[in-house]
PDB file of C-alpha atoms in Angstrom:
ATOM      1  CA  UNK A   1      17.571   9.446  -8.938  1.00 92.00           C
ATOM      2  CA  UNK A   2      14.416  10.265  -6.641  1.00 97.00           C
ATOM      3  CA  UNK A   3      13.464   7.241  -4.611  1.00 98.00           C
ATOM      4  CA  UNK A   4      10.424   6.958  -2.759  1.00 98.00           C
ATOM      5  CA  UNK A   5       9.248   4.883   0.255  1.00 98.00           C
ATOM      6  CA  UNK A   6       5.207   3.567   0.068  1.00 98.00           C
ATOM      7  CA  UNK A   7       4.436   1.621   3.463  1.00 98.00           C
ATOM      8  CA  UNK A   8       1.903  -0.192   4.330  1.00 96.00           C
ATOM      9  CA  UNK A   9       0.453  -3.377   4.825  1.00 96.00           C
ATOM     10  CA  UNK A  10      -1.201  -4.031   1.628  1.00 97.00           C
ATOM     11  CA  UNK A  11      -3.135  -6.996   3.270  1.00 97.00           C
ATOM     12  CA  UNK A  12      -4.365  -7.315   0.296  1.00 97.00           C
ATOM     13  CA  UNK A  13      -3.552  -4.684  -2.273  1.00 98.00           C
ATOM     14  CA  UNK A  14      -6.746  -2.225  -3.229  1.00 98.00           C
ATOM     15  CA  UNK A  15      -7.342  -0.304  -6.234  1.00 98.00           C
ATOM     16  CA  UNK A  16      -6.491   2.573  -3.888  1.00 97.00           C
ATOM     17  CA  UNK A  17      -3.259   1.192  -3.103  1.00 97.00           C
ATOM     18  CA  UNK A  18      -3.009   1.327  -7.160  1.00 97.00           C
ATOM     19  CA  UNK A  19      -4.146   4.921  -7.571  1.00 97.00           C
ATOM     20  CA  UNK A  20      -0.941   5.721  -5.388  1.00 97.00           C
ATOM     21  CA  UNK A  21       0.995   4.225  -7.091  1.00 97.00           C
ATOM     22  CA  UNK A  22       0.388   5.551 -10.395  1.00 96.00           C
ATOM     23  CA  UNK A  23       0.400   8.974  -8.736  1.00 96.00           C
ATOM     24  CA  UNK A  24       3.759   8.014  -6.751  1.00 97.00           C
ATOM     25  CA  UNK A  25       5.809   6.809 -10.298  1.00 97.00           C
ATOM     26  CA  UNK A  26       4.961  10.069 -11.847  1.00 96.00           C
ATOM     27  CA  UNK A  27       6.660  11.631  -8.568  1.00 96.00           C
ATOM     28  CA  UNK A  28       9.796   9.171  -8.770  1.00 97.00           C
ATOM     29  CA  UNK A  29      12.426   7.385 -10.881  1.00 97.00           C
ATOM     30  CA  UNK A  30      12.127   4.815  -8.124  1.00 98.00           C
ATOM     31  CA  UNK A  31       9.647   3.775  -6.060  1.00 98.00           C
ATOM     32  CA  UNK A  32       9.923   0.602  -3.325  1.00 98.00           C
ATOM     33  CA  UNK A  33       6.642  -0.713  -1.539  1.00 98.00           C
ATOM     34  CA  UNK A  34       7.622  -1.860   1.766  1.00 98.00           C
ATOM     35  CA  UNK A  35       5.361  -4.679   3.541  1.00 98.00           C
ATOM     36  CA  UNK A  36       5.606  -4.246   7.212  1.00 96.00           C
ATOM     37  CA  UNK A  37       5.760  -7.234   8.614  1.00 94.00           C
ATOM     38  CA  UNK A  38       5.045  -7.113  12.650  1.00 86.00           C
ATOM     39  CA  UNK A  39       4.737  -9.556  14.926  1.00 81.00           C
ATOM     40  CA  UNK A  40       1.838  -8.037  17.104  1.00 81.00           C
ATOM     41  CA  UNK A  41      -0.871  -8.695  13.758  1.00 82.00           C
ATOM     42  CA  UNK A  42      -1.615 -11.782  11.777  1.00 89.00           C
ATOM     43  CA  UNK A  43      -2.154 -10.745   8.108  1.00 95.00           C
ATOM     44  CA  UNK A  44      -4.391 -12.383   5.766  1.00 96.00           C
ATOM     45  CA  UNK A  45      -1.610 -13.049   3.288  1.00 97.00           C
ATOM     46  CA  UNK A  46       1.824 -14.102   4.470  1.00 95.00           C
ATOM     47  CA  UNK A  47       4.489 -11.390   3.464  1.00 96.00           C
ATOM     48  CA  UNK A  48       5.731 -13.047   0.060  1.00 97.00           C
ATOM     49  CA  UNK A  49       2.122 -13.193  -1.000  1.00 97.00           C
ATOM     50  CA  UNK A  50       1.869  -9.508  -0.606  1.00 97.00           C
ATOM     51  CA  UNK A  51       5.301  -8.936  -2.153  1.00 98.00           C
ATOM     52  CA  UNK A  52       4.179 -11.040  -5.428  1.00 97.00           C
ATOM     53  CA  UNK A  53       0.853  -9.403  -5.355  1.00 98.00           C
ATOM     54  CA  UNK A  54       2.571  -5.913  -5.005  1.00 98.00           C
ATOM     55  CA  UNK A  55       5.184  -7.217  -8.080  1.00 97.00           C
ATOM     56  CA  UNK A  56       2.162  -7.733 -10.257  1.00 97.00           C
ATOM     57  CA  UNK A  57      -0.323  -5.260  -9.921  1.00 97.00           C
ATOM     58  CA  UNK A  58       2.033  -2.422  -9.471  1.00 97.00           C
ATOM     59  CA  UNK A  59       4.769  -3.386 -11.931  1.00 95.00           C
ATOM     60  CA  UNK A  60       3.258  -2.211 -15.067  1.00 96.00           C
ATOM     61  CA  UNK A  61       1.671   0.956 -13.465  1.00 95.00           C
ATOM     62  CA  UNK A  62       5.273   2.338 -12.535  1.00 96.00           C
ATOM     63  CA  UNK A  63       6.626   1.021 -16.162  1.00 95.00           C
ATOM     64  CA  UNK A  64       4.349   2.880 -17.533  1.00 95.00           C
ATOM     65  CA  UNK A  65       5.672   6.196 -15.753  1.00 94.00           C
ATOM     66  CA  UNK A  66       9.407   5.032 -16.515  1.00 94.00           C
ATOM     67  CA  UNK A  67       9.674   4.750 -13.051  1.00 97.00           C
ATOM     68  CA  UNK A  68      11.406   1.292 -11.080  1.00 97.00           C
ATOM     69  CA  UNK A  69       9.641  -0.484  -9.109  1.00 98.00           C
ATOM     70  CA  UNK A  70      10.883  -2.557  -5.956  1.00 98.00           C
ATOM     71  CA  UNK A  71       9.075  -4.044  -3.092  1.00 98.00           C
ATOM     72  CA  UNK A  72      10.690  -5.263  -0.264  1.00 98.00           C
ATOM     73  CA  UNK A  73       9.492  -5.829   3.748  1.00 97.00           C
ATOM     74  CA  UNK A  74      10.182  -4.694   6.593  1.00 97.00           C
ATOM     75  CA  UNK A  75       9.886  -4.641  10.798  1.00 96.00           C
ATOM     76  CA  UNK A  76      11.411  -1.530  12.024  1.00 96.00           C
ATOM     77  CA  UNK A  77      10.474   1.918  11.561  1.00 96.00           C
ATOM     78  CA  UNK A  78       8.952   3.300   8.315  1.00 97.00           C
ATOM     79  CA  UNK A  79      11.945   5.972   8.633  1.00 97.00           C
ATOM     80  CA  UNK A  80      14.744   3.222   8.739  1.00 97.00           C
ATOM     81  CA  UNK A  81      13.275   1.646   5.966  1.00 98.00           C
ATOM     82  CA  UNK A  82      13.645   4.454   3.734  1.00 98.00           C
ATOM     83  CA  UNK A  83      16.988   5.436   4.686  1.00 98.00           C
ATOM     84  CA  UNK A  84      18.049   1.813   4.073  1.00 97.00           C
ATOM     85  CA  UNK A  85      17.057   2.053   0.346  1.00 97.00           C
ATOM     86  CA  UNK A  86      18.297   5.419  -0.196  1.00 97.00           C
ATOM     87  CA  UNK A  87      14.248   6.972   0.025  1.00 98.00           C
ATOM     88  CA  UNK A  88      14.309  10.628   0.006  1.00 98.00           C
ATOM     89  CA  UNK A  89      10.687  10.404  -0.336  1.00 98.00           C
ATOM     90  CA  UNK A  90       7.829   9.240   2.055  1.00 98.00           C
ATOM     91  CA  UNK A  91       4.021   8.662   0.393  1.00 98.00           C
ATOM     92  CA  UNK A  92       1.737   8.595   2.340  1.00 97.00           C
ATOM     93  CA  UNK A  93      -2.548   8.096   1.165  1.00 96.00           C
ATOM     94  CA  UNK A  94      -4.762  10.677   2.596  1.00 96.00           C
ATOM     95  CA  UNK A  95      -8.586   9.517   2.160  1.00 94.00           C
ATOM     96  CA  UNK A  96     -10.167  11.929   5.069  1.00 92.00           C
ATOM     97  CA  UNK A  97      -9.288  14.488   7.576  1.00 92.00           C
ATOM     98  CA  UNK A  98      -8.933  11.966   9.898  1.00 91.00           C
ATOM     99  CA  UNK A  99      -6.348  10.629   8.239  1.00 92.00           C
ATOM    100  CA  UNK A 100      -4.604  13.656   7.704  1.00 94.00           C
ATOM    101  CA  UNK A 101      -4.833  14.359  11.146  1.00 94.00           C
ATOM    102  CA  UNK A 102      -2.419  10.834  11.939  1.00 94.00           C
ATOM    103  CA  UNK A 103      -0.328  11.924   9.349  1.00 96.00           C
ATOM    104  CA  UNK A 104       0.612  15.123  10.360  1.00 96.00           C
ATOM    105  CA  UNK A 105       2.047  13.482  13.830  1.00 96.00           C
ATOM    106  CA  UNK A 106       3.674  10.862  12.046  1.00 96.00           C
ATOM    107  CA  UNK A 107       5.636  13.063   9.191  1.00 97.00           C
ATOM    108  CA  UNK A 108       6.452  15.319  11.958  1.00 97.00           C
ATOM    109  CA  UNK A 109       8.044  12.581  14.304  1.00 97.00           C
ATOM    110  CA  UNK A 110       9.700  10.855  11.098  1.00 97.00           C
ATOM    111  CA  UNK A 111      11.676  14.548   9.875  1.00 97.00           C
ATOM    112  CA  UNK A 112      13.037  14.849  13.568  1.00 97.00           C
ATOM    113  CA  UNK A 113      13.842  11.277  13.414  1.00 97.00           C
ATOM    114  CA  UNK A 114      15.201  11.657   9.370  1.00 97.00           C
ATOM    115  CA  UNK A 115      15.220  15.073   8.377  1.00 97.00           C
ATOM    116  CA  UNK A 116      16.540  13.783   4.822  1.00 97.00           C
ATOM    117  CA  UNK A 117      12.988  11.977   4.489  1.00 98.00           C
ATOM    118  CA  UNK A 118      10.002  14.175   3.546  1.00 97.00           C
ATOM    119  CA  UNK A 119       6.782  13.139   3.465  1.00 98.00           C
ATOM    120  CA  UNK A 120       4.472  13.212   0.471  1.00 97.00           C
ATOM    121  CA  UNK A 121       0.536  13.391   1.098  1.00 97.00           C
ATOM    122  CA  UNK A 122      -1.010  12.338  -2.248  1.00 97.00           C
ATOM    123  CA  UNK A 123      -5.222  12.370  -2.035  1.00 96.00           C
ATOM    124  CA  UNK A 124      -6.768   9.520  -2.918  1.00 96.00           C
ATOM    125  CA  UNK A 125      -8.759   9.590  -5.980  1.00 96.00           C
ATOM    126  CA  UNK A 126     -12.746   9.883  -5.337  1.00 95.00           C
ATOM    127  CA  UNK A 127     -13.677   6.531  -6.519  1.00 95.00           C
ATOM    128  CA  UNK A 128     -11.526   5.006  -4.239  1.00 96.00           C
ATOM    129  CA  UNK A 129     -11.500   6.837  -1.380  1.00 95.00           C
ATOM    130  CA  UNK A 130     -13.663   4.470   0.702  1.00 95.00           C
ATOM    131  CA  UNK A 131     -11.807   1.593  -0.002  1.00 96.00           C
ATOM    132  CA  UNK A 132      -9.951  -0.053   2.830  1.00 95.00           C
ATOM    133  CA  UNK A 133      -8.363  -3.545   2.767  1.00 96.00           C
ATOM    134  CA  UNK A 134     -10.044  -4.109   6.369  1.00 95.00           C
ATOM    135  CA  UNK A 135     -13.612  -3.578   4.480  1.00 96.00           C
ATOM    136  CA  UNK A 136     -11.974  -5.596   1.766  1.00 97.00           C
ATOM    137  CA  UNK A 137     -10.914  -8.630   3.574  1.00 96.00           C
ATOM    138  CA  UNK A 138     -14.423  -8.366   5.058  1.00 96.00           C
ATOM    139  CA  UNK A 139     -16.918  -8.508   2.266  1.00 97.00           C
ATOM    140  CA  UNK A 140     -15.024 -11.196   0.615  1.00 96.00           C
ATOM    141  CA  UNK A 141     -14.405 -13.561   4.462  1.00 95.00           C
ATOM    142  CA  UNK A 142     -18.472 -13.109   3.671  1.00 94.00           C
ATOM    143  CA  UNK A 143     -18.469 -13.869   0.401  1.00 93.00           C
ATOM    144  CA  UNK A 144     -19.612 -10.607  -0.685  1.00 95.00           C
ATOM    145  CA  UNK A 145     -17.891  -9.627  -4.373  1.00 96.00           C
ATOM    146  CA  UNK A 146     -14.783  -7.506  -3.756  1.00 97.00           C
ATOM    147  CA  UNK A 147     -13.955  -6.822  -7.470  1.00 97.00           C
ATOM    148  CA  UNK A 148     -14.610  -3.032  -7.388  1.00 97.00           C
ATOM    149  CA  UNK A 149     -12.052  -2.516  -4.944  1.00 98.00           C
ATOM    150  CA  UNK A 150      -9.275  -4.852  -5.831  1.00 98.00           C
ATOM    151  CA  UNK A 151      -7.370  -5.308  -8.884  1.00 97.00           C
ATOM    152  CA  UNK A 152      -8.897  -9.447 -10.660  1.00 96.00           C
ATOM    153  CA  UNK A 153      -5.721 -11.209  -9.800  1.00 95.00           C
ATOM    154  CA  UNK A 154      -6.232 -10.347  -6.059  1.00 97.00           C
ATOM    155  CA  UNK A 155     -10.024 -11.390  -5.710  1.00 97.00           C
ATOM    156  CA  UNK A 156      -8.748 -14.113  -7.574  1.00 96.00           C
ATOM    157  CA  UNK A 157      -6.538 -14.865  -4.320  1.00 96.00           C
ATOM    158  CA  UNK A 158      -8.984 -13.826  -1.705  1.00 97.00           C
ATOM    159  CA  UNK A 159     -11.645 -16.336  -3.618  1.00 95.00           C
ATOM    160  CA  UNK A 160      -8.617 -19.105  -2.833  1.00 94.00           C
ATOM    161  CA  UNK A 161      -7.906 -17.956   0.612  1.00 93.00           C
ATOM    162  CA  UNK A 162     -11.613 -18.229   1.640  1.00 93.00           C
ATOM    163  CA  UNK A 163     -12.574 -20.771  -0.308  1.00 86.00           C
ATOM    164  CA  UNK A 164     -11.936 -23.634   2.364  1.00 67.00           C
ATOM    165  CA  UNK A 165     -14.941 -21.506   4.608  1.00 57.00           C
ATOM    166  CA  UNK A 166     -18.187 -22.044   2.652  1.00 47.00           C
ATOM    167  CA  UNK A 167     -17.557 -18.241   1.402  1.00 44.00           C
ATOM    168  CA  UNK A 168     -16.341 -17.437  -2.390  1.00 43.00           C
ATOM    169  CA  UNK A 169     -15.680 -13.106  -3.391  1.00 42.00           C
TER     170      UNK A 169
END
């Protein structure tokens, strides 16, 4: 069974998040998104709100591969995550060369760290390559309408967590 590692912080999760995942579960019988979860930055949504967003917006993308579909957190390296759930495989989003740039460092210090981990670069689609949940959580703190870049149940969310500010997505 192929298991595969997607990190991130999915504060909240984007449609680009989603194009990853349906390219990941056509890599993988099994593939866990892992919340990190670090002390240092105050997320938007707590970690279980992630989790349950993750649970329903990626859930029937990986079904529909046949692949499993996990999410879990974590607070330690990306590389001890994945060797904790038996990950083989690392994915990692690539939007721009910039990105693939920080990559690059980061695979390379994660196979001396886990050689038994590789790391998968999968592009990002082009209609959702300029998405970032920074510029998401931004436009909708504004009240700006966020539902070309997230999937409904999420602005749905964001609309509740900013609600309380005079600002609706």
């Amino acid at each position: 069974m192929r298991t595969a590692l997607f990190p991130g912080s999915f504060d909240p999760p984007t449609n680009g998040h989603l194009d990853l995942v349906r390219q990941s579960a056509r890599l993988a019988d099994r593939l866990i998104m892992a919340v990190g979860t670090h002390p240092g930055k105050a997320p938007l949504f707590t970690a279980q709100e992630r989790l349950a967003m993750l649970a329903e917006t990626c859930g029937p993308l990986a079904r529909e591969n046949g692949c499993e579909l996990a999410c879990v957190t974590f607070a330690d390296l990306v590389v001890a995550a994945a060797l904790r759930e038996g990950a083989t495989l690392l994915i990692r989003g690539l939007r721009s060369a910039t990105d693939f740039d920080y990559e690059m460092e980061m695979a390379g210090m994660n196979a001396a760290m886990a050689p038994g981990v590789q790391t998968i670069f999968l592009p990002a689609s082009p209609h959702v390559r300029p998405i970032t949940a920074t510029l998401v959580r931004q436009i909708a703190s504004m009240g700006g309408d966020v539902s070309k870049f997230v999937p409904p149940t999420v602005v749905a969310r964001l609309a509740e967590k900013f609600s309380g500010r005079g600002h609706a997505p």
